[in-house]
Short mmCIF file of C-alpha atoms in Angstrom, two decimals:
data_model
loop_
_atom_site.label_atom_id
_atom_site.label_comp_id
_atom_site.label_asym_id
_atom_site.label_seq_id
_atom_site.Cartn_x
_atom_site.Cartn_y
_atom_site.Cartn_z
CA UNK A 1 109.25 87.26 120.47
CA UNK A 2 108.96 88.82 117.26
CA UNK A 3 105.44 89.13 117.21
CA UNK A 4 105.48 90.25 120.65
CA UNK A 5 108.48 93.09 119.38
CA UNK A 6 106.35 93.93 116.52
CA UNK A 7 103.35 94.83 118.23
CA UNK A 8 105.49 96.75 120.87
CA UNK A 9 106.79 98.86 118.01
CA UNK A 10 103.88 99.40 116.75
CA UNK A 11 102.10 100.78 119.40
CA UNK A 12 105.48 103.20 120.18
CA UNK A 13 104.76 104.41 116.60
CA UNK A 14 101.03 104.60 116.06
CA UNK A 15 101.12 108.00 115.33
CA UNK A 16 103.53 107.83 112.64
CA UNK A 17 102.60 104.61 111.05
CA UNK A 18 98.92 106.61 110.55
CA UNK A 19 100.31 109.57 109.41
CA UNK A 20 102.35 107.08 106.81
CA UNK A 21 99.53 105.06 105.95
CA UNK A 22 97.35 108.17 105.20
CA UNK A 23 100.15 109.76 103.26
CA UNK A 24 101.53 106.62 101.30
CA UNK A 25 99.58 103.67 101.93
CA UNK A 26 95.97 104.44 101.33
CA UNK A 27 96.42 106.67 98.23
CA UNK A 28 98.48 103.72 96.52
CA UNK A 29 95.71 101.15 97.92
CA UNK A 30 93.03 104.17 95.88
CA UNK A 31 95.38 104.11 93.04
CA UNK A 32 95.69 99.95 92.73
CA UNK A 33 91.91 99.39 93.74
CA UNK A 34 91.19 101.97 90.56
CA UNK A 35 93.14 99.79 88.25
CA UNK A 36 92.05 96.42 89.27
CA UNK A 37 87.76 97.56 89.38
CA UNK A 38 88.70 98.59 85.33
CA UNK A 39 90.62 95.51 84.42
CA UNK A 40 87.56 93.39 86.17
CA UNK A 41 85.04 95.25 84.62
CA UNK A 42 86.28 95.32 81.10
CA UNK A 43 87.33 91.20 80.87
CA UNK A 44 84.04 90.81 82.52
CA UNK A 45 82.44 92.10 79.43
CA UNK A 46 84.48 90.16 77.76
CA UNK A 47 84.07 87.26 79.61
CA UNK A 48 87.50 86.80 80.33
CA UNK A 49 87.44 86.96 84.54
CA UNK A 50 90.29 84.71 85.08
CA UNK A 51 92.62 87.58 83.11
CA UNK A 52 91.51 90.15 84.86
CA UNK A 53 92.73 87.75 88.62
CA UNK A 54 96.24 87.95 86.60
CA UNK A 55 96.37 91.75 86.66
CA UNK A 56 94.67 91.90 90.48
CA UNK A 57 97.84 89.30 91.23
CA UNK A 58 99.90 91.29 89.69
CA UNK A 59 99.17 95.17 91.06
CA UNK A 60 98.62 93.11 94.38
CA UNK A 61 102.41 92.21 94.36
CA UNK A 62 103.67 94.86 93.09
CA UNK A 63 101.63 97.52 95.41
CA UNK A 64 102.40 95.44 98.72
CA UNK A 65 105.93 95.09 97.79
CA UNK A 66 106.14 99.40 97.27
CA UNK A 67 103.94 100.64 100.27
CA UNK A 68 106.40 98.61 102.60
CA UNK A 69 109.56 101.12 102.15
CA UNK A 70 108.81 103.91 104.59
CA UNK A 71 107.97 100.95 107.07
CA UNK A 72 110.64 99.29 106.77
CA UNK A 73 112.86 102.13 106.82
CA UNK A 74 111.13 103.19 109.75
CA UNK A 75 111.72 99.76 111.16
CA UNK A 76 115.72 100.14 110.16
CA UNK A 77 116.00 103.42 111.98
CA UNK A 78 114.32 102.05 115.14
CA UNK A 79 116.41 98.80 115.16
CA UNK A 80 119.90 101.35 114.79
CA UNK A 81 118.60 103.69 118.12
CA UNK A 82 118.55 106.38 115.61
CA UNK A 83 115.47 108.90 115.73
CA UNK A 84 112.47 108.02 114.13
CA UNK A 85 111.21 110.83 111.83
CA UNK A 86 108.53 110.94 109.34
CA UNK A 87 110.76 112.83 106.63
CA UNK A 88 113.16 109.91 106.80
CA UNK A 89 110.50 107.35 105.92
CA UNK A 90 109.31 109.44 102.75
CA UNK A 91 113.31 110.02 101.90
CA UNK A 92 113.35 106.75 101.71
CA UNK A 93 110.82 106.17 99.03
CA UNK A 94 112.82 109.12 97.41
CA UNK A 95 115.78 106.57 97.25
CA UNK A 96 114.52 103.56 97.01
CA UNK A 97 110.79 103.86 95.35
CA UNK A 98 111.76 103.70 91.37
CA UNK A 99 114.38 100.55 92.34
CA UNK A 100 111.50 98.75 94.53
CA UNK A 101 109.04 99.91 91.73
CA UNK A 102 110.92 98.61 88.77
CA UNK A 103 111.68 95.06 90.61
CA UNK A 104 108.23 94.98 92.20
CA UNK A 105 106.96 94.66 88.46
CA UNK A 106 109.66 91.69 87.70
CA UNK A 107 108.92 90.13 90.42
CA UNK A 108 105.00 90.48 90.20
CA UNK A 109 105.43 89.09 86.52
CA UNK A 110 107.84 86.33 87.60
CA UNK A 111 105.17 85.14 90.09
CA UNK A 112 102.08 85.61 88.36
CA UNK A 113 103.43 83.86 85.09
CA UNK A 114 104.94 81.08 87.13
CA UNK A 115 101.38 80.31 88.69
CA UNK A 116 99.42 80.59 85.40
CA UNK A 117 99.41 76.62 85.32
CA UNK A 118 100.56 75.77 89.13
CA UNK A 119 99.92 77.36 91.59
CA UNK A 120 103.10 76.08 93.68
CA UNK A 121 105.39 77.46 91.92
CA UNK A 122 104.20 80.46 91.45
CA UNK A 123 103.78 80.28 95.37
CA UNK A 124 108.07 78.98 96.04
CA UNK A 125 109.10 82.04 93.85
CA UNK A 126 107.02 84.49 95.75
CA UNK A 127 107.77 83.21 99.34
CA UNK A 128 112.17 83.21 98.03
CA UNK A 129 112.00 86.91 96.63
CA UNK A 130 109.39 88.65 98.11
CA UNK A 131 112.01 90.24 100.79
CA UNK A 132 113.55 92.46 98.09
CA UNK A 133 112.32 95.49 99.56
CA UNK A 134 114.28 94.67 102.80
CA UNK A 135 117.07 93.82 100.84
CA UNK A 136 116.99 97.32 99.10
CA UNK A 137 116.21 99.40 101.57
CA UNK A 138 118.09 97.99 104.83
CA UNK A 139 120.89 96.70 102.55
CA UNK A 140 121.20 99.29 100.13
CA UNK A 141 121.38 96.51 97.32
CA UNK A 142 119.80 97.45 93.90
CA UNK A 143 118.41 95.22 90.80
CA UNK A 144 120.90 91.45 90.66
CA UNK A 145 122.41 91.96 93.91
CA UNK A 146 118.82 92.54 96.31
CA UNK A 147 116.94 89.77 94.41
CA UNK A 148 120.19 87.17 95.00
CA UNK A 149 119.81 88.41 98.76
CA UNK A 150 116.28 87.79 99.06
CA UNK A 151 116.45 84.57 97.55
CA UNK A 152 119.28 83.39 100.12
CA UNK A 153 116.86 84.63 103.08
CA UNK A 154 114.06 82.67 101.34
CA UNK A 155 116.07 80.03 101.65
CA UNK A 156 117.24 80.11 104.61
CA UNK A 157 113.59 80.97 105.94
CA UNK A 158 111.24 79.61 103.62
CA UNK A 159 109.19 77.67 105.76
CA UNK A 160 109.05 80.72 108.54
CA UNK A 161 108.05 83.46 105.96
CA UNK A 162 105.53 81.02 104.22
CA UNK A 163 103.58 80.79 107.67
CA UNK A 164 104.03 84.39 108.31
CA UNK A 165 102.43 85.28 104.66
CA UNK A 166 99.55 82.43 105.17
CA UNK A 167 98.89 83.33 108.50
CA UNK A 168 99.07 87.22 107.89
CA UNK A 169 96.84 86.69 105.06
CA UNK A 170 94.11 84.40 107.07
CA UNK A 171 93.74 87.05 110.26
CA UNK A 172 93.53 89.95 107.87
CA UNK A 173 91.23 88.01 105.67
CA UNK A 174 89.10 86.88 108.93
CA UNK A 175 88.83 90.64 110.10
CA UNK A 176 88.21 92.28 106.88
CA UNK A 177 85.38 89.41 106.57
CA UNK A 178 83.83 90.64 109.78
CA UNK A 179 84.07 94.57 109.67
CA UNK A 180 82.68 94.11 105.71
CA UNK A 181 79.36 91.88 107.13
CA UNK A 182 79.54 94.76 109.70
CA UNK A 183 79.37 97.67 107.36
CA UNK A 184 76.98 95.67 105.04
CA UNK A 185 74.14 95.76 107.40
CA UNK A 186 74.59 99.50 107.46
CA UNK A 187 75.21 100.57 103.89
CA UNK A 188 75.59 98.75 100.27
CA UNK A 189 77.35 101.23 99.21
CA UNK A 190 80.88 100.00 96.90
CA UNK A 191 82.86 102.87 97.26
CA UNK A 192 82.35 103.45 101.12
CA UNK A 193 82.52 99.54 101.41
CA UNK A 194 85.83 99.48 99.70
CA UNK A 195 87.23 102.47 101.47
CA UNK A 196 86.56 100.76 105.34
CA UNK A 197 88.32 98.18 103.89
CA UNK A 198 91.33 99.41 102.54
CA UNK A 199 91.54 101.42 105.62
CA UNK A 200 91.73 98.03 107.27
CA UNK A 201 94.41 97.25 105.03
CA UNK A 202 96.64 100.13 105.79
CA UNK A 203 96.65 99.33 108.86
CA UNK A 204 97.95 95.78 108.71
CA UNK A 205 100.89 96.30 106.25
CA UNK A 206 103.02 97.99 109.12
CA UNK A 207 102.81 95.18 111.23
CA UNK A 208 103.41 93.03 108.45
CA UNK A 209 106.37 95.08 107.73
CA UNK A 210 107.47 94.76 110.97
CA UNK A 211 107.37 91.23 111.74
CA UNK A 212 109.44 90.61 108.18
CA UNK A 213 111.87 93.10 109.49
CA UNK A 214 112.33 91.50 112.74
CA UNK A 215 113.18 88.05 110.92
CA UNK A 216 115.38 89.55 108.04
CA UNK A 217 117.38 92.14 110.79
CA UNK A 218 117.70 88.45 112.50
CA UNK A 219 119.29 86.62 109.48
CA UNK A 220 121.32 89.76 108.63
CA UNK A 221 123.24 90.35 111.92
CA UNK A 222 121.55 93.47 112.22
CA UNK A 223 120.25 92.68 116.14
CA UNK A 224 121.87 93.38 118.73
#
């Protein structure tokens, strides 16, 4: 059902959802994929690798959790019946970018420190707050008040959004696998290589978005 709704919305919204994903997605995929090639190269000199998987864990986290707004606000204004404009999406990351910015960092560093000796930690605290987004942006909560919420939805879901982030990750992971060995017989080439593939990227974060938003509307009493 929510996969099924997800897809449906999706397709009613291609057009958008590209426009978004050219206008928001991919440059902050450019921006992120920047950082984490200099961070990589310069530990690798220094032989220091596993540092340099900190900071890609990090701007990870923190770049999913900001290219989700207009998404999900998208998602919000379909789930109300209200029209669905571009110019709302990107007034939403007008209103709700710096908050989602400044908690994306806590909760990257929250995660990534948590998992510097176990993994499963680090793993429980991303799975109970990585809905803050949804929290700020369909709620309207800010800082205290949208991580408590996303940790109560964790809760409540934990097991639900835990196979929706391992699963997610495994199909995008298979498909990115296949169009790279695809675009490797045709050209070595690391920027072009990198670019097909973030391209794949922007276009799975909507649907991620989507499914999330189907689950959280769910728990929130926000479906009809």
């Amino acid at each position: 059902m929510v996969i099924r709704s997800s897809l449906q919305l999706y397709k009613q919204e291609f057009g958008r959802i590209l426009l978004l994903g050219l206008l928001v997605t991919l440059p902050v995929q450019l921006i992120a994929m920047f950082f984490t090639n200099y961070f990589y190269t310069y530990y690798g000199i220094l032989n220091l690798v596993y540092v340099a998987d900190w900071f890609f864990a990090f701007i990870i986290l923190l770049s999913i959790s900001f290219v989700q707004i207009p998404f999900i606000r998208l998602f919000q204004l379909h789930i109300s019946r209200e029209p669905v404009k571009v110019s709302k999406t990107i007034d939403s990351l007008m209103k709700s970018g710096f908050t989602v910015y400044v908690m994306g960092i806590l909760y990257a560093i929250c995660v990534v420190v948590s998992s510097l000796f176990f993994i499963i930690p680090g793993l429980i605290l991303m799975v109970l707050l990585y809905a803050f987004p949804y929290a700020v942006v369909m709620e309207g909560e800010k800082w205290g008040s949208a991580f408590k919420l996303a940790i109560q939805f964790g809760k409540d879901n934990f097991f639900r959004l835990l196979g929706i982030i391992l699963g997610f990750s495994l199909v995008e992971m298979t498909v990115e696998r296949i169009i790279e060995f695809g675009v490797l017989s045709l050209t070595h080439n690391f920027l072009i290589i990198s670019l097909v593939l973030l391209t794949v990227n922007m276009f799975f974060i909507p649907l991620f978005s989507f499914i999330n938003g189907f689950v959280y509307a769910k728990w929130a009493g926000q479906l009809d």
